[in-house]
mmCIF file with all atom_site columns, C-alpha atoms in Angstrom:
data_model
loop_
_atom_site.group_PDB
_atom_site.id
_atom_site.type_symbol
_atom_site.label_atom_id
_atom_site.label_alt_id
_atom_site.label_comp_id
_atom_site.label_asym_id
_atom_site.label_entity_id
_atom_site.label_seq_id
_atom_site.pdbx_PDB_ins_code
_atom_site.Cartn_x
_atom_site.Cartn_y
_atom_site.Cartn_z
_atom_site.occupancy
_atom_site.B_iso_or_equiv
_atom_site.pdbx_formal_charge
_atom_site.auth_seq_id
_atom_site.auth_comp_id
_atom_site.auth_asym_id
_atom_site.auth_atom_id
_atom_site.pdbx_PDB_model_num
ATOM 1   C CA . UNK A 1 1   ? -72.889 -52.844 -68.342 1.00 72.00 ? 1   UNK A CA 1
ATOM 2   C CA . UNK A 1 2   ? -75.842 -51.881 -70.753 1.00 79.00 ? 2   UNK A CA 1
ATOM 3   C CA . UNK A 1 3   ? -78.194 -53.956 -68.451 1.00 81.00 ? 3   UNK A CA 1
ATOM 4   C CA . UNK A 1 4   ? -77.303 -51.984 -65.003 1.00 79.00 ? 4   UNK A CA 1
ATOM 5   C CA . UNK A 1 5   ? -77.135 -48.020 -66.614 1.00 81.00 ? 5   UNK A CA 1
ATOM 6   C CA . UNK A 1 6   ? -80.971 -49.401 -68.471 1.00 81.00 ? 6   UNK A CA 1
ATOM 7   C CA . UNK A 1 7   ? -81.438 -50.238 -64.684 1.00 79.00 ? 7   UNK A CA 1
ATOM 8   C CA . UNK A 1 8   ? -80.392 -47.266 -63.276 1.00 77.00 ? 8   UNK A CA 1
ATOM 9   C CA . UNK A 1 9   ? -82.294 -45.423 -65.876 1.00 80.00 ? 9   UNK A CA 1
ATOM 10  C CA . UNK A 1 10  ? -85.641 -46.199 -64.591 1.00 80.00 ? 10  UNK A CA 1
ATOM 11  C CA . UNK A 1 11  ? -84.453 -44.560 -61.163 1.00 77.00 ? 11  UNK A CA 1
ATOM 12  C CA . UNK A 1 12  ? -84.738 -40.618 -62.346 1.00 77.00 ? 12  UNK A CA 1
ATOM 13  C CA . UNK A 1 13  ? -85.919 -39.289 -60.110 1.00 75.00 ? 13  UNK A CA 1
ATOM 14  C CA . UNK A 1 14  ? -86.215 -41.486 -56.932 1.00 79.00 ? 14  UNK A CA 1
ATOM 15  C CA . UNK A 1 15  ? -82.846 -41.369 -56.194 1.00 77.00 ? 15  UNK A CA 1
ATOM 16  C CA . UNK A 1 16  ? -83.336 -39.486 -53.297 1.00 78.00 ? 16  UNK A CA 1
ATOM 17  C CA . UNK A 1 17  ? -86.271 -41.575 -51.742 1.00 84.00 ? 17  UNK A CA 1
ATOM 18  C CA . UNK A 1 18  ? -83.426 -44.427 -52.759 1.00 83.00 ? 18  UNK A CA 1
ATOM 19  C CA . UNK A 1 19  ? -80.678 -42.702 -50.214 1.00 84.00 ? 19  UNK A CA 1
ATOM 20  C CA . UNK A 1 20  ? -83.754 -42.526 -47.360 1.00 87.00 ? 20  UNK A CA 1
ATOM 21  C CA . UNK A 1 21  ? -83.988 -46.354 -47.890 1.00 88.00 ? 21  UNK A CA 1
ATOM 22  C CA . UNK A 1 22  ? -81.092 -47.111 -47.330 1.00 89.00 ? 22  UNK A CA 1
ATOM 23  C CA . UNK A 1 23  ? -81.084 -44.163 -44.094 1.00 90.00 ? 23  UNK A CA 1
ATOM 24  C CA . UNK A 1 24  ? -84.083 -46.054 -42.659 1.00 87.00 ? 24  UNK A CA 1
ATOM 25  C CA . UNK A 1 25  ? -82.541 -49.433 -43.503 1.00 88.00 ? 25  UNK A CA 1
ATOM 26  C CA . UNK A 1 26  ? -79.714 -48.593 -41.274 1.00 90.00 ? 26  UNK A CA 1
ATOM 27  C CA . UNK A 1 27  ? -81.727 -46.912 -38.683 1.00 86.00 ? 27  UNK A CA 1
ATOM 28  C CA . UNK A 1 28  ? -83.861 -50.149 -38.435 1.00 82.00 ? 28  UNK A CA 1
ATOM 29  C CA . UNK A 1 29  ? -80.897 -52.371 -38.156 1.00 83.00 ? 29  UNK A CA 1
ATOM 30  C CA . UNK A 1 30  ? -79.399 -50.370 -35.157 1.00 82.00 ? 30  UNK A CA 1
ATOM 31  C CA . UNK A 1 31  ? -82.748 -50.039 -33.555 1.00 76.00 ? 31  UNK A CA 1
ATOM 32  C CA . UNK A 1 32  ? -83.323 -54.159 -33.786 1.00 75.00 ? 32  UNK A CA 1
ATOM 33  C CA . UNK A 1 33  ? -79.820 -54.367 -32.052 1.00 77.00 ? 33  UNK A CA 1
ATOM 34  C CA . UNK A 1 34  ? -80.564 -51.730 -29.487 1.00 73.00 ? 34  UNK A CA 1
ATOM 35  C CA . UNK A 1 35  ? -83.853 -53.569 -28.474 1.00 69.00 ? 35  UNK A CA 1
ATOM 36  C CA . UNK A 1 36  ? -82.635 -57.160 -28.236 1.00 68.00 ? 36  UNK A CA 1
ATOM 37  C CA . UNK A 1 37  ? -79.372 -55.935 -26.560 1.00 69.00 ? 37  UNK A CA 1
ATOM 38  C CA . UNK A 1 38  ? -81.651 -53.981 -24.045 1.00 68.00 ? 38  UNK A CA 1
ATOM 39  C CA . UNK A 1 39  ? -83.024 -57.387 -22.251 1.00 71.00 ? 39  UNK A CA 1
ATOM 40  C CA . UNK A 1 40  ? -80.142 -59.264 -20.730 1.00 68.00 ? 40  UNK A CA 1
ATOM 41  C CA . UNK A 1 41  ? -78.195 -56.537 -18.910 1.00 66.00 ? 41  UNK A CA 1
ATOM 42  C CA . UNK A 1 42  ? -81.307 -55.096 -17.314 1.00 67.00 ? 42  UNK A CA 1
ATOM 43  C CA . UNK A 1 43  ? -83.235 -57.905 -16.737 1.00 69.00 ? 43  UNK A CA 1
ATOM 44  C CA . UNK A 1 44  ? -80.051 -58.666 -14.876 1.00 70.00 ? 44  UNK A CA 1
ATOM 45  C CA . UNK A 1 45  ? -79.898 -55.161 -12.870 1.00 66.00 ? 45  UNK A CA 1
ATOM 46  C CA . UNK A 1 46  ? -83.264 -56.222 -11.621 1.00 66.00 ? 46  UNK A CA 1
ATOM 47  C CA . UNK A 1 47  ? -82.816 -59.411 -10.588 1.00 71.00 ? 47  UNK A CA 1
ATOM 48  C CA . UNK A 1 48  ? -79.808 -59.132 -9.278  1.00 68.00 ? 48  UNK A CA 1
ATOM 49  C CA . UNK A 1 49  ? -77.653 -61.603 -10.602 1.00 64.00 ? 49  UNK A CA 1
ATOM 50  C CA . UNK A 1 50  ? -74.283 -61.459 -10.457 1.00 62.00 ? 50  UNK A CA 1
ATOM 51  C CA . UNK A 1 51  ? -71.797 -62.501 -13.162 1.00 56.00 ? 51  UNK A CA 1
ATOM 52  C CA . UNK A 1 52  ? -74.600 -62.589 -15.961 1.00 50.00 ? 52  UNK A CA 1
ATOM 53  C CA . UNK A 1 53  ? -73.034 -61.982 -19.376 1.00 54.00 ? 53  UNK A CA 1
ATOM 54  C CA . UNK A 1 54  ? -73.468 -58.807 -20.485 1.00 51.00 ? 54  UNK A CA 1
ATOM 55  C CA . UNK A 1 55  ? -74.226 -56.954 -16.723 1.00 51.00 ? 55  UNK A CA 1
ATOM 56  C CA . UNK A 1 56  ? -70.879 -55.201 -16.986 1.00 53.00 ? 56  UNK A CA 1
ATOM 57  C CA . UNK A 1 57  ? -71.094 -54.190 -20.430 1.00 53.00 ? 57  UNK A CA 1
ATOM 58  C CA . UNK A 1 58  ? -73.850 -52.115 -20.137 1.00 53.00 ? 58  UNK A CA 1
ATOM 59  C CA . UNK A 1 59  ? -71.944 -49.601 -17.494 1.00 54.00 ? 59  UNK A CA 1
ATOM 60  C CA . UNK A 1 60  ? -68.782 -49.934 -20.257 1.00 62.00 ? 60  UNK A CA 1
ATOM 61  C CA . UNK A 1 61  ? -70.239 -46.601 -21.266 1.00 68.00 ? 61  UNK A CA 1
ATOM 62  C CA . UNK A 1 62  ? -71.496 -42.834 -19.815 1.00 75.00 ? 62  UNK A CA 1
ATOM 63  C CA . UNK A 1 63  ? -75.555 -43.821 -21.237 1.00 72.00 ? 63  UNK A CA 1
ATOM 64  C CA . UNK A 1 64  ? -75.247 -47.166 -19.687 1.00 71.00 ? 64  UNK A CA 1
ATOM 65  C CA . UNK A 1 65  ? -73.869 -45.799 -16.363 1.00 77.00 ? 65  UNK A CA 1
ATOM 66  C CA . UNK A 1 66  ? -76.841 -43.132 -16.265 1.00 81.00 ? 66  UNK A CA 1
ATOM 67  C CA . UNK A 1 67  ? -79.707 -45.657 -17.228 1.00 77.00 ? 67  UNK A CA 1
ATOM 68  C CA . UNK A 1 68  ? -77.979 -48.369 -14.889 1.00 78.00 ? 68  UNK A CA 1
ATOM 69  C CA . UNK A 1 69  ? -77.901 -45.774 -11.817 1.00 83.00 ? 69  UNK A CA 1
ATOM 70  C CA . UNK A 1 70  ? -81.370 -44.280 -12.686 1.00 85.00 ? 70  UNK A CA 1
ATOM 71  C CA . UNK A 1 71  ? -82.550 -47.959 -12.317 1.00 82.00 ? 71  UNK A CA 1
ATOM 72  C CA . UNK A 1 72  ? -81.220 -48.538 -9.294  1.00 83.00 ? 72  UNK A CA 1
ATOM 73  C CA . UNK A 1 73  ? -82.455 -45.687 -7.623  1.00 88.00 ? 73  UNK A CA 1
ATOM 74  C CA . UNK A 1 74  ? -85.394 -46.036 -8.926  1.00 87.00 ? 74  UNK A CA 1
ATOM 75  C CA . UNK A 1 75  ? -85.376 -49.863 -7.816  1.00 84.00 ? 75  UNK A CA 1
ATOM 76  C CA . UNK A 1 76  ? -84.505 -48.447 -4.359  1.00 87.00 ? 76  UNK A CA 1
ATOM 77  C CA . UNK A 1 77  ? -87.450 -46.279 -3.705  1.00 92.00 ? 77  UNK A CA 1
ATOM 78  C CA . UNK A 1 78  ? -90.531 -48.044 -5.650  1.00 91.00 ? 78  UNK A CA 1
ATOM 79  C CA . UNK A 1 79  ? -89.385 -51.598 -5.933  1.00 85.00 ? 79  UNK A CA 1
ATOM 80  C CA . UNK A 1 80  ? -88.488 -54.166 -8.799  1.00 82.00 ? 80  UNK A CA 1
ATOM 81  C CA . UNK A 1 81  ? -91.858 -53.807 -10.281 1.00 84.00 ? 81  UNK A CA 1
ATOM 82  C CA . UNK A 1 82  ? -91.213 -50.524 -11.402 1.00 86.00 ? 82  UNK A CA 1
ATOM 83  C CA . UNK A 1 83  ? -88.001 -51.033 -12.517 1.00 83.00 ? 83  UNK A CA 1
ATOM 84  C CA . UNK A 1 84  ? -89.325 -53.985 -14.662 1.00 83.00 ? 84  UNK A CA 1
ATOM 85  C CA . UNK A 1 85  ? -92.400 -51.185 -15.983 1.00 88.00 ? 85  UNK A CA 1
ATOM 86  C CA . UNK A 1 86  ? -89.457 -48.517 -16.908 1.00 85.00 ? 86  UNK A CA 1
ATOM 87  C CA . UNK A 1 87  ? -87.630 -51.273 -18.854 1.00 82.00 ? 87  UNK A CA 1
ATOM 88  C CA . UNK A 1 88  ? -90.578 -53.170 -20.583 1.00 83.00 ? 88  UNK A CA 1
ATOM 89  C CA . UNK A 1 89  ? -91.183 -49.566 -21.611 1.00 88.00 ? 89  UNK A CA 1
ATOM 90  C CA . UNK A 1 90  ? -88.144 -48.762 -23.191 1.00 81.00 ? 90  UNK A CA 1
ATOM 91  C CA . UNK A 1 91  ? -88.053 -52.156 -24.659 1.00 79.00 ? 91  UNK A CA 1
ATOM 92  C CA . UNK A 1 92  ? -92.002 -51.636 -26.777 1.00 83.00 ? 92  UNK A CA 1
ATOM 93  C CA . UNK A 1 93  ? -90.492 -47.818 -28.037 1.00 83.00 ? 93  UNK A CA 1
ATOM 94  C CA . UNK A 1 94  ? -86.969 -49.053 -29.526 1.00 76.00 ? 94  UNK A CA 1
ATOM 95  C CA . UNK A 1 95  ? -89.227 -51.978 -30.867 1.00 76.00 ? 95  UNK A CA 1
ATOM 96  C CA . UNK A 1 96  ? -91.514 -49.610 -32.314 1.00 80.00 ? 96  UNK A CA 1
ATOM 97  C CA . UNK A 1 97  ? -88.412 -46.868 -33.368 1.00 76.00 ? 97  UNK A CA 1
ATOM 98  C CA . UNK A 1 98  ? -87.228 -50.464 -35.111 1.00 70.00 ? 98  UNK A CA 1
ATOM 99  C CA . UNK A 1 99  ? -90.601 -51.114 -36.913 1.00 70.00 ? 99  UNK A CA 1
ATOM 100 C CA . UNK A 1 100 ? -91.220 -48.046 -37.922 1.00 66.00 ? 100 UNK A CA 1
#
């Protein structure tokens, strides 16, 4: 035990930059899972497949319903291609959120 409190010794005062690590540790994690979870259910919405894993996950909640409708009608009125910008964009900022 004389080993870890000489450990914890040398922490003084970083303790607090200590609990923002592990704040932007967690952060990062949930923004990694946020930005590889993003590609398969809109990918999906834009091509139009049916019955791909994950499509009907996405509308499982109210954000999902809102992004999924917003996507659609934006689909509706300037095409796929825009859909697919709108997307690749969100994809680059929670990659960036996740690097950062």
């Amino acid at each position: 035990m004389k080993k870890y409190s000489r450990i914890f010794s040398y922490l003084g005062k970083k303790k607090g930059k200590l609990g923002l690590y592990f704040i932007y540790t967690v952060l990062s994690t949930i923004f990694g899972v946020i930005s590889i979870g993003m590609l398969i259910p809109f990918l999906s919405v834009i091509f139009k497949v049916e019955g791909a894993p994950g499509a009907d996950t996405i509308k499982s909640n109210a954000l999902g319903s809102y992004l999924t409708d917003n996507l659609n009608a934006l689909m509706a009125s300037n095409g796929p291609a825009a859909g697919l910008t709108v997307i690749c964009i969100l994809i680059v900022l929670a990659t960036l959120l996740k690097n950062f």
